[in-house]
PDB file of C-alpha atoms and ligand atoms in Angstrom:
ATOM      1  CA  UNK Y 947      34.705-113.015  -7.880  1.00 94.00           C
ATOM      2  CA  UNK Y 948      38.096-114.408  -7.284  1.00 95.00           C
ATOM      3  CA  UNK Y 949      39.532-117.449  -5.632  1.00 98.00           C
ATOM      4  CA  UNK Y 950      42.950-116.910  -3.680  1.00 98.00           C
ATOM      5  CA  UNK Y 951      44.956-119.860  -2.709  1.00 98.00           C
ATOM      6  CA  UNK Y 952      45.926-119.181   0.822  1.00 98.00           C
ATOM      7  CA  UNK Y 953      47.280-122.775   1.385  1.00 98.00           C
ATOM      8  CA  UNK Y 954      49.005-124.655  -1.465  1.00 98.00           C
ATOM      9  CA  UNK Y 955      50.458-127.357   0.588  1.00 98.00           C
ATOM     10  CA  UNK Y 956      49.351-130.700   2.460  1.00 98.00           C
ATOM     11  CA  UNK Y 957      48.223-130.774   6.007  1.00 98.00           C
ATOM     12  CA  UNK Y 958      51.501-129.759   7.424  1.00 98.00           C
ATOM     13  CA  UNK Y 959      52.447-127.441   4.805  1.00 98.00           C
ATOM     14  CA  UNK Y 960      56.154-126.945   3.962  1.00 98.00           C
ATOM     15  CA  UNK Y 961      58.249-126.771   5.577  1.00 98.00           C
ATOM     16  CA  UNK Y 962      57.025-130.062   6.997  1.00 98.00           C
ATOM     17  CA  UNK Y 963      57.313-130.538  11.253  1.00 98.00           C
ATOM     18  CA  UNK Y 964      60.811-131.952  11.754  1.00 98.00           C
ATOM     19  CA  UNK Y 965      61.735-132.702   8.190  1.00 98.00           C
ATOM     20  CA  UNK Y 966      65.272-131.106   6.671  1.00 98.00           C
ATOM     21  CA  UNK Y 967      64.939-132.561   3.312  1.00 97.00           C
ATOM     22  CA  UNK Y 968      66.180-129.893   0.524  1.00 97.00           C
ATOM     23  CA  UNK Y 969      62.675-129.116  -0.031  1.00 98.00           C
ATOM     24  CA  UNK Y 970      62.189-128.174   3.609  1.00 98.00           C
ATOM     25  CA  UNK Y 971      65.552-126.736   4.229  1.00 98.00           C
ATOM     26  CA  UNK Y 972      65.000-123.885   1.245  1.00 98.00           C
ATOM     27  CA  UNK Y 973      61.463-123.229   2.521  1.00 98.00           C
ATOM     28  CA  UNK Y 974      62.820-122.470   5.773  1.00 98.00           C
ATOM     29  CA  UNK Y 975      65.066-119.914   4.314  1.00 98.00           C
ATOM     30  CA  UNK Y 976      63.179-118.657   1.519  1.00 97.00           C
ATOM     31  CA  UNK Y 977      59.858-117.592   2.042  1.00 96.00           C
ATOM     32  CA  UNK Y 978      58.495-117.876  -1.666  1.00 96.00           C
ATOM     33  CA  UNK Y 979      58.669-121.907  -1.070  1.00 97.00           C
ATOM     34  CA  UNK Y 980      56.789-122.046   1.689  1.00 98.00           C
ATOM     35  CA  UNK Y 981      53.233-123.974   0.987  1.00 98.00           C
ATOM     36  CA  UNK Y 982      50.842-123.220   3.809  1.00 98.00           C
ATOM     37  CA  UNK Y 983      48.331-125.395   4.923  1.00 98.00           C
ATOM     38  CA  UNK Y 984      45.323-126.350   2.707  1.00 98.00           C
ATOM     39  CA  UNK Y 985      42.487-123.642   2.250  1.00 98.00           C
ATOM     40  CA  UNK Y 986      41.687-121.247  -0.159  1.00 98.00           C
ATOM     41  CA  UNK Y 987      39.363-117.982  -0.235  1.00 97.00           C
ATOM     42  CA  UNK Y 988      36.391-116.860  -2.218  1.00 96.00           C
ATOM     43  CA  UNK Y 989      36.294-113.113  -2.366  1.00 94.00           C
ATOM     44  CA  UNK Y 990      33.372-111.450  -3.750  1.00 90.00           C
ATOM     45  CA  UNK Y 991      34.365-107.734  -3.546  1.00 83.00           C
ATOM     46  CA  UNK Y 992      31.477-106.434  -5.135  1.00 82.00           C
ATOM     47  CA  UNK Y 993      28.857-107.968  -2.558  1.00 83.00           C
ATOM     48  CA  UNK Y 994      31.551-107.702   0.322  1.00 82.00           C
ATOM     49  CA  UNK Y 995      31.884-111.643   1.008  1.00 87.00           C
ATOM     50  CA  UNK Y 996      34.621-113.495   1.637  1.00 91.00           C
ATOM     51  CA  UNK Y 997      34.199-117.293   2.233  1.00 95.00           C
ATOM     52  CA  UNK Y 998      37.269-119.796   3.119  1.00 97.00           C
ATOM     53  CA  UNK Y 999      37.112-123.114   2.248  1.00 98.00           C
ATOM     54  CA  UNK Y1000      38.863-125.510   5.356  1.00 98.00           C
ATOM     55  CA  UNK Y1001      40.668-123.759   8.323  1.00 98.00           C
ATOM     56  CA  UNK Y1002      43.815-124.959   8.326  1.00 98.00           C
ATOM     57  CA  UNK Y1003      46.670-124.927  11.232  1.00 98.00           C
ATOM     58  CA  UNK Y1004      48.122-121.608   9.512  1.00 98.00           C
ATOM     59  CA  UNK Y1005      44.850-120.063   9.680  1.00 97.00           C
ATOM     60  CA  UNK Y1006      46.446-117.074  11.040  1.00 95.00           C
ATOM     61  CA  UNK Y1007      48.867-116.298   8.201  1.00 96.00           C
ATOM     62  CA  UNK Y1008      46.292-117.058   6.067  1.00 96.00           C
ATOM     63  CA  UNK Y1009      43.799-114.224   7.469  1.00 93.00           C
ATOM     64  CA  UNK Y1010      46.846-111.831   7.143  1.00 91.00           C
ATOM     65  CA  UNK Y1011      47.413-112.491   3.562  1.00 92.00           C
ATOM     66  CA  UNK Y1012      43.682-111.500   2.648  1.00 92.00           C
ATOM     67  CA  UNK Y1013      43.597-108.831   5.064  1.00 86.00           C
ATOM     68  CA  UNK Y1014      42.778-106.221   2.566  1.00 80.00           C
ATOM     69  CA  UNK Y1015      40.203-108.039   1.012  1.00 78.00           C
ATOM     70  CA  UNK Y1016      38.434-108.898   4.417  1.00 75.00           C
ATOM     71  CA  UNK Y1017      38.381-105.429   5.336  1.00 68.00           C
ATOM     72  CA  UNK Y1018      36.138-104.984   2.867  1.00 60.00           C
ATOM     73  CA  UNK Y1019      33.871-107.164   3.773  1.00 59.00           C
ATOM     74  CA  UNK Y1020      30.154-106.072   5.559  1.00 53.00           C
ATOM     75  CA  UNK Y1021      30.139-109.081   8.139  1.00 52.00           C
ATOM     76  CA  UNK Y1022      30.126-107.607  11.642  1.00 51.00           C
ATOM     77  CA  UNK Y1023      32.404-110.448  13.197  1.00 53.00           C
ATOM     78  CA  UNK Y1024      35.843-109.914  14.857  1.00 54.00           C
ATOM     79  CA  UNK Y1025      37.459-112.304  12.366  1.00 62.00           C
ATOM     80  CA  UNK Y1026      35.322-110.552   9.549  1.00 71.00           C
ATOM     81  CA  UNK Y1027      35.330-113.327   7.195  1.00 91.00           C
ATOM     82  CA  UNK Y1028      31.492-114.026   6.136  1.00 91.00           C
ATOM     83  CA  UNK Y1029      31.952-117.935   6.661  1.00 95.00           C
ATOM     84  CA  UNK Y1030      33.839-121.309   6.290  1.00 97.00           C
ATOM     85  CA  UNK Y1031      33.526-124.314   4.341  1.00 98.00           C
ATOM     86  CA  UNK Y1032      34.785-127.609   5.328  1.00 98.00           C
ATOM     87  CA  UNK Y1033      35.779-130.602   3.481  1.00 98.00           C
ATOM     88  CA  UNK Y1034      36.625-132.929   6.108  1.00 97.00           C
ATOM     89  CA  UNK Y1035      37.768-133.426   9.710  1.00 96.00           C
ATOM     90  CA  UNK Y1036      41.575-134.692   8.988  1.00 96.00           C
ATOM     91  CA  UNK Y1037      43.555-131.595  10.933  1.00 96.00           C
ATOM     92  CA  UNK Y1038      45.300-130.254   8.674  1.00 98.00           C
ATOM     93  CA  UNK Y1039      41.758-128.870   7.048  1.00 98.00           C
ATOM     94  CA  UNK Y1040      40.309-128.025  10.525  1.00 98.00           C
ATOM     95  CA  UNK Y1041      42.653-127.271  13.326  1.00 98.00           C
ATOM     96  CA  UNK Y1042      42.615-123.576  12.206  1.00 98.00           C
ATOM     97  CA  UNK Y1043      39.070-123.252  13.631  1.00 97.00           C
ATOM     98  CA  UNK Y1044      40.214-123.087  17.627  1.00 96.00           C
ATOM     99  CA  UNK Y1045      41.354-119.666  16.760  1.00 95.00           C
ATOM    100  CA  UNK Y1046      37.688-118.762  16.645  1.00 95.00           C
ATOM    101  CA  UNK Y1047      37.265-119.435  20.302  1.00 95.00           C
ATOM    102  CA  UNK Y1048      37.754-117.676  23.745  1.00 94.00           C
ATOM    103  CA  UNK Y1049      41.498-118.041  23.567  1.00 94.00           C
ATOM    104  CA  UNK Y1050      41.887-116.413  20.763  1.00 92.00           C
ATOM    105  CA  UNK Y1051      39.546-113.918  18.681  1.00 89.00           C
ATOM    106  CA  UNK Y1052      36.080-115.481  19.912  1.00 91.00           C
ATOM    107  CA  UNK Y1053      34.183-115.112  17.395  1.00 92.00           C
ATOM    108  CA  UNK Y1054      30.343-114.678  17.172  1.00 91.00           C
ATOM    109  CA  UNK Y1055      28.142-117.148  15.720  1.00 93.00           C
ATOM    110  CA  UNK Y1056      30.428-117.039  12.416  1.00 94.00           C
ATOM    111  CA  UNK Y1057      28.941-119.915   9.829  1.00 95.00           C
ATOM    112  CA  UNK Y1058      30.586-122.954   9.370  1.00 97.00           C
ATOM    113  CA  UNK Y1059      29.366-125.053   6.557  1.00 98.00           C
ATOM    114  CA  UNK Y1060      29.312-128.754   6.680  1.00 98.00           C
ATOM    115  CA  UNK Y1061      28.009-132.402   5.912  1.00 98.00           C
ATOM    116  CA  UNK Y1062      26.036-133.568   8.807  1.00 97.00           C
ATOM    117  CA  UNK Y1063      28.851-136.098   9.795  1.00 96.00           C
ATOM    118  CA  UNK Y1064      31.036-133.433  10.247  1.00 97.00           C
ATOM    119  CA  UNK Y1065      28.461-131.377  12.251  1.00 98.00           C
ATOM    120  CA  UNK Y1066      28.239-134.457  14.522  1.00 97.00           C
ATOM    121  CA  UNK Y1067      32.072-134.765  15.057  1.00 96.00           C
ATOM    122  CA  UNK Y1068      32.664-131.234  15.452  1.00 97.00           C
ATOM    123  CA  UNK Y1069      29.583-130.959  17.844  1.00 97.00           C
ATOM    124  CA  UNK Y1070      30.583-134.453  20.017  1.00 97.00           C
ATOM    125  CA  UNK Y1071      34.692-133.854  20.438  1.00 96.00           C
ATOM    126  CA  UNK Y1072      36.383-130.892  22.193  1.00 94.00           C
ATOM    127  CA  UNK Y1073      37.979-128.876  20.847  1.00 94.00           C
ATOM    128  CA  UNK Y1074      35.504-127.849  18.511  1.00 97.00           C
ATOM    129  CA  UNK Y1075      32.729-128.751  20.846  1.00 98.00           C
ATOM    130  CA  UNK Y1076      33.631-125.748  22.935  1.00 97.00           C
ATOM    131  CA  UNK Y1077      33.270-123.633  20.290  1.00 98.00           C
ATOM    132  CA  UNK Y1078      29.772-125.072  19.290  1.00 98.00           C
ATOM    133  CA  UNK Y1079      28.395-124.665  22.796  1.00 98.00           C
ATOM    134  CA  UNK Y1080      30.189-121.025  23.377  1.00 97.00           C
ATOM    135  CA  UNK Y1081      28.393-120.093  19.804  1.00 97.00           C
ATOM    136  CA  UNK Y1082      31.559-119.053  18.167  1.00 96.00           C
ATOM    137  CA  UNK Y1083      30.657-121.180  15.344  1.00 97.00           C
ATOM    138  CA  UNK Y1084      27.006-121.415  14.097  1.00 97.00           C
ATOM    139  CA  UNK Y1085      26.909-124.925  11.946  1.00 98.00           C
ATOM    140  CA  UNK Y1086      24.916-125.098   8.823  1.00 98.00           C
ATOM    141  CA  UNK Y1087      24.847-128.647   7.204  1.00 98.00           C
ATOM    142  CA  UNK Y1088      25.253-128.846   3.746  1.00 98.00           C
ATOM    143  CA  UNK Y1089      23.975-132.080   1.695  1.00 98.00           C
ATOM    144  CA  UNK Y1090      26.120-133.951  -1.073  1.00 97.00           C
ATOM    145  CA  UNK Y1091      24.887-132.835  -4.567  1.00 98.00           C
ATOM    146  CA  UNK Y1092      22.332-129.848  -3.228  1.00 98.00           C
ATOM    147  CA  UNK Y1093      23.436-126.865  -3.916  1.00 97.00           C
ATOM    148  CA  UNK Y1094      24.270-124.031  -1.414  1.00 97.00           C
ATOM    149  CA  UNK Y1095      23.356-120.056  -2.278  1.00 96.00           C
ATOM    150  CA  UNK Y1096      25.956-117.775  -0.590  1.00 94.00           C
ATOM    151  CA  UNK Y1097      25.721-114.433  -2.561  1.00 89.00           C
ATOM    152  CA  UNK Y1098      25.948-114.688  -6.023  1.00 91.00           C
ATOM    153  CA  UNK Y1099      28.069-117.721  -5.595  1.00 95.00           C
ATOM    154  CA  UNK Y1100      26.115-121.518  -5.950  1.00 97.00           C
ATOM    155  CA  UNK Y1101      28.526-124.116  -4.303  1.00 98.00           C
ATOM    156  CA  UNK Y1102      27.674-128.021  -4.104  1.00 98.00           C
ATOM    157  CA  UNK Y1103      29.670-130.540  -1.986  1.00 98.00           C
ATOM    158  CA  UNK Y1104      30.273-133.967  -3.785  1.00 98.00           C
ATOM    159  CA  UNK Y1105      31.481-136.827  -1.486  1.00 97.00           C
ATOM    160  CA  UNK Y1106      34.360-138.411  -2.269  1.00 97.00           C
ATOM    161  CA  UNK Y1107      36.163-141.335  -1.336  1.00 95.00           C
ATOM    162  CA  UNK Y1108      38.926-140.750   1.380  1.00 95.00           C
ATOM    163  CA  UNK Y1109      40.297-141.785   4.836  1.00 89.00           C
ATOM    164  CA  UNK Y1110      36.993-140.921   6.521  1.00 81.00           C
ATOM    165  CA  UNK Y1111      37.823-142.083   9.857  1.00 82.00           C
ATOM    166  CA  UNK Y1112      35.655-139.746  11.616  1.00 87.00           C
ATOM    167  CA  UNK Y1113      33.393-137.908   9.057  1.00 89.00           C
ATOM    168  CA  UNK Y1114      32.877-137.874   5.409  1.00 96.00           C
ATOM    169  CA  UNK Y1115      34.274-135.809   2.812  1.00 97.00           C
ATOM    170  CA  UNK Y1116      33.627-133.380   0.164  1.00 98.00           C
ATOM    171  CA  UNK Y1117      34.612-131.674  -3.018  1.00 98.00           C
ATOM    172  CA  UNK Y1118      33.252-128.339  -3.967  1.00 98.00           C
ATOM    173  CA  UNK Y1119      32.008-127.276  -6.977  1.00 98.00           C
ATOM    174  CA  UNK Y1120      31.885-123.336  -6.602  1.00 98.00           C
ATOM    175  CA  UNK Y1121      29.895-121.965  -9.520  1.00 98.00           C
ATOM    176  CA  UNK Y1122      30.176-118.068 -10.519  1.00 96.00           C
ATOM    177  CA  UNK Y1123      30.749-117.154 -14.312  1.00 96.00           C
ATOM    178  CA  UNK Y1124      33.337-119.783 -14.187  1.00 98.00           C
ATOM    179  CA  UNK Y1125      32.637-123.541 -13.066  1.00 98.00           C
ATOM    180  CA  UNK Y1126      35.624-124.223 -10.553  1.00 98.00           C
ATOM    181  CA  UNK Y1127      36.098-127.518  -8.787  1.00 98.00           C
ATOM    182  CA  UNK Y1128      38.153-127.737  -5.607  1.00 98.00           C
ATOM    183  CA  UNK Y1129      39.271-131.229  -4.685  1.00 98.00           C
ATOM    184  CA  UNK Y1130      42.131-131.342  -2.197  1.00 98.00           C
ATOM    185  CA  UNK Y1131      42.213-134.813  -0.794  1.00 97.00           C
ATOM    186  CA  UNK Y1132      41.144-137.887  -2.421  1.00 97.00           C
ATOM    187  CA  UNK Y1133      42.309-141.561  -2.432  1.00 96.00           C
ATOM    188  CA  UNK Y1134      41.571-142.212  -5.769  1.00 96.00           C
ATOM    189  CA  UNK Y1135      39.730-140.755  -8.849  1.00 97.00           C
ATOM    190  CA  UNK Y1136      36.042-141.754  -9.549  1.00 96.00           C
ATOM    191  CA  UNK Y1137      34.148-141.805 -12.676  1.00 96.00           C
ATOM    192  CA  UNK Y1138      31.874-139.142 -11.193  1.00 96.00           C
ATOM    193  CA  UNK Y1139      34.662-136.774  -9.731  1.00 97.00           C
ATOM    194  CA  UNK Y1140      36.514-136.788 -12.869  1.00 97.00           C
ATOM    195  CA  UNK Y1141      33.187-136.202 -14.785  1.00 97.00           C
ATOM    196  CA  UNK Y1142      32.663-132.941 -12.567  1.00 97.00           C
ATOM    197  CA  UNK Y1143      36.374-131.970 -13.313  1.00 98.00           C
ATOM    198  CA  UNK Y1144      35.792-132.141 -17.111  1.00 97.00           C
ATOM    199  CA  UNK Y1145      32.903-130.377 -16.732  1.00 97.00           C
ATOM    200  CA  UNK Y1146      34.250-127.292 -15.210  1.00 98.00           C
ATOM    201  CA  UNK Y1147      36.279-124.333 -16.631  1.00 98.00           C
ATOM    202  CA  UNK Y1148      39.192-124.765 -13.223  1.00 98.00           C
ATOM    203  CA  UNK Y1149      40.054-127.486 -11.495  1.00 98.00           C
ATOM    204  CA  UNK Y1150      41.993-127.097  -8.352  1.00 98.00           C
ATOM    205  CA  UNK Y1151      42.960-130.662  -7.375  1.00 98.00           C
ATOM    206  CA  UNK Y1152      45.015-133.127  -5.026  1.00 98.00           C
ATOM    207  CA  UNK Y1153      48.754-133.283  -6.340  1.00 98.00           C
ATOM    208  CA  UNK Y1154      49.879-134.238  -2.927  1.00 97.00           C
ATOM    209  CA  UNK Y1155      52.410-136.778  -4.387  1.00 97.00           C
ATOM    210  CA  UNK Y1156      53.897-137.002  -7.798  1.00 97.00           C
ATOM    211  CA  UNK Y1157      54.093-140.905  -7.820  1.00 94.00           C
ATOM    212  CA  UNK Y1158      53.631-143.810  -5.869  1.00 90.00           C
ATOM    213  CA  UNK Y1159      56.990-144.636  -4.841  1.00 89.00           C
ATOM    214  CA  UNK Y1160      57.519-141.286  -2.992  1.00 91.00           C
ATOM    215  CA  UNK Y1161      56.933-142.171   0.475  1.00 87.00           C
ATOM    216  CA  UNK Y1162      57.066-145.821   2.207  1.00 87.00           C
ATOM    217  CA  UNK Y1163      53.551-145.677   3.224  1.00 86.00           C
ATOM    218  CA  UNK Y1164      52.060-144.536   0.593  1.00 83.00           C
ATOM    219  CA  UNK Y1165      49.137-147.370   0.465  1.00 83.00           C
ATOM    220  CA  UNK Y1166      48.232-146.189   4.486  1.00 86.00           C
ATOM    221  CA  UNK Y1167      47.526-142.575   2.808  1.00 86.00           C
ATOM    222  CA  UNK Y1168      46.723-143.110  -0.706  1.00 89.00           C
ATOM    223  CA  UNK Y1169      46.407-140.022  -3.461  1.00 93.00           C
ATOM    224  CA  UNK Y1170      46.109-140.415  -7.138  1.00 96.00           C
ATOM    225  CA  UNK Y1171      49.789-139.402  -8.402  1.00 97.00           C
ATOM    226  CA  UNK Y1172      49.986-136.170 -10.479  1.00 97.00           C
ATOM    227  CA  UNK Y1173      51.351-138.806 -13.375  1.00 95.00           C
ATOM    228  CA  UNK Y1174      48.329-140.459 -13.093  1.00 96.00           C
ATOM    229  CA  UNK Y1175      46.064-137.315 -13.042  1.00 98.00           C
ATOM    230  CA  UNK Y1176      47.715-136.103 -15.827  1.00 98.00           C
ATOM    231  CA  UNK Y1177      47.139-138.942 -18.084  1.00 97.00           C
ATOM    232  CA  UNK Y1178      43.672-139.334 -17.292  1.00 97.00           C
ATOM    233  CA  UNK Y1179      43.003-135.616 -17.799  1.00 97.00           C
ATOM    234  CA  UNK Y1180      45.398-135.319 -21.056  1.00 93.00           C
ATOM    235  CA  UNK Y1181      42.020-134.609 -23.125  1.00 93.00           C
ATOM    236  CA  UNK Y1182      39.624-132.503 -20.939  1.00 96.00           C
ATOM    237  CA  UNK Y1183      39.716-128.866 -21.523  1.00 97.00           C
ATOM    238  CA  UNK Y1184      40.016-127.697 -18.344  1.00 98.00           C
ATOM    239  CA  UNK Y1185      42.487-125.221 -16.552  1.00 98.00           C
ATOM    240  CA  UNK Y1186      44.019-127.914 -13.892  1.00 98.00           C
ATOM    241  CA  UNK Y1187      46.043-126.625 -11.033  1.00 98.00           C
ATOM    242  CA  UNK Y1188      48.076-129.359  -8.636  1.00 98.00           C
ATOM    243  CA  UNK Y1189      47.081-128.187  -4.826  1.00 98.00           C
ATOM    244  CA  UNK Y1190      47.516-130.101  -1.503  1.00 98.00           C
ATOM    245  CA  UNK Y1191      51.305-130.583  -2.308  1.00 98.00           C
ATOM    246  CA  UNK Y1192      53.670-132.733  -0.144  1.00 98.00           C
ATOM    247  CA  UNK Y1193      56.794-131.837   0.874  1.00 98.00           C
ATOM    248  CA  UNK Y1194      58.274-134.910  -0.682  1.00 97.00           C
ATOM    249  CA  UNK Y1195      56.931-134.063  -3.997  1.00 98.00           C
ATOM    250  CA  UNK Y1196      59.628-133.556  -6.442  1.00 97.00           C
ATOM    251  CA  UNK Y1197      57.303-130.508  -8.479  1.00 98.00           C
ATOM    252  CA  UNK Y1198      58.836-128.646  -5.338  1.00 98.00           C
ATOM    253  CA  UNK Y1199      62.017-128.253  -7.565  1.00 96.00           C
ATOM    254  CA  UNK Y1200      62.665-127.407 -10.707  1.00 94.00           C
ATOM    255  CA  UNK Y1201      63.398-130.519 -12.015  1.00 96.00           C
ATOM    256  CA  UNK Y1202      62.370-132.930 -14.906  1.00 97.00           C
ATOM    257  CA  UNK Y1203      59.125-133.462 -12.882  1.00 98.00           C
ATOM    258  CA  UNK Y1204      58.122-129.739 -12.956  1.00 98.00           C
ATOM    259  CA  UNK Y1205      59.023-129.762 -16.607  1.00 98.00           C
ATOM    260  CA  UNK Y1206      56.664-132.785 -17.304  1.00 98.00           C
ATOM    261  CA  UNK Y1207      53.647-131.195 -15.535  1.00 98.00           C
ATOM    262  CA  UNK Y1208      54.274-128.051 -17.263  1.00 97.00           C
ATOM    263  CA  UNK Y1209      54.973-129.581 -20.817  1.00 97.00           C
ATOM    264  CA  UNK Y1210      51.471-131.263 -20.492  1.00 97.00           C
ATOM    265  CA  UNK Y1211      49.587-127.933 -20.105  1.00 97.00           C
ATOM    266  CA  UNK Y1212      49.029-128.479 -16.199  1.00 98.00           C
ATOM    267  CA  UNK Y1213      50.110-126.040 -13.322  1.00 98.00           C
ATOM    268  CA  UNK Y1214      51.293-126.341  -9.696  1.00 98.00           C
ATOM    269  CA  UNK Y1215      49.449-124.103  -7.926  1.00 98.00           C
ATOM    270  CA  UNK Y1216      51.317-121.551  -5.004  1.00 98.00           C
ATOM    271  CA  UNK Y1217      50.577-119.652  -2.078  1.00 98.00           C
ATOM    272  CA  UNK Y1218      49.275-116.078  -3.026  1.00 97.00           C
ATOM    273  CA  UNK Y1219      48.106-117.416  -6.696  1.00 97.00           C
ATOM    274  CA  UNK Y1220      44.707-115.499  -7.474  1.00 97.00           C
ATOM    275  CA  UNK Y1221      42.015-116.818  -9.832  1.00 98.00           C
ATOM    276  CA  UNK Y1222      39.456-114.880 -11.490  1.00 98.00           C
ATOM    277  CA  UNK Y1223      36.324-116.539 -11.505  1.00 97.00           C
TER     278      UNK Y1223
HETATM  279 ZN1   ZN B2293      44.565-132.964   3.547  1.00 93.61          ZN
HETATM  280 ZN1   ZN B2294      60.910-132.172   3.776  1.00 93.61          ZN
HETATM  281 ZN1   ZN B2295      42.369-136.043   4.219  1.00 93.61          ZN
END
């Protein structure tokens, strides 16, 4: 079983729309600096299963990056993933769902796992409601702290604080041989989620910003800065990767910030990275 990072960027990825900063400009020239929107694939080649967590705006390119793996899956749909789990309703995490509809591949009953409040949001708002009505997706509810069995995997959604304008937000604990926590978006670390991270073998955690003064509107879109997270987890025995990286984050450069992260034993995820779980 393995996890492949399909997108290590913040919702709009890198390059960011309309931004020509040095980081975005470099990503436009060199593909290795691109970070697609936030998504991972959980791949079980033995059972022929492939689950995505979140459907980013870069969905179709992300499917390309696992085309060999998904051709092994047993599901007889057109997109050929076994299902999609959603963390929350921000567009960088669910906009890619439109590709399942009539304008694109017209999927048939693709299992979509989300919380009851997300289900309500998707069922009542265009364009997602059309996917439900046309049976492109089949929504399966998941509940906070209740394990969900998907083949050999157990997945547990944990509620996390985030700007929940239209629905709640969850992190996922992914239990295989290793215990993995995936928390791409969170406003601030809580004792509960810190405990979940400390109890895991691998943590994929919100690394949107390096520091609080990176963007002027930080208070409107809060995320725990990488420096603080490193300090909180300094004694934890967990392999930690920062994900959901914003284009303003200096860890996108080979500078003192990247060196600092590495020197403390933490890692910055990149697209295409694979982790055995
Ligand atoms: Zn996000
Ligand atoms: Zn930029
Ligand atoms: Zn969000």
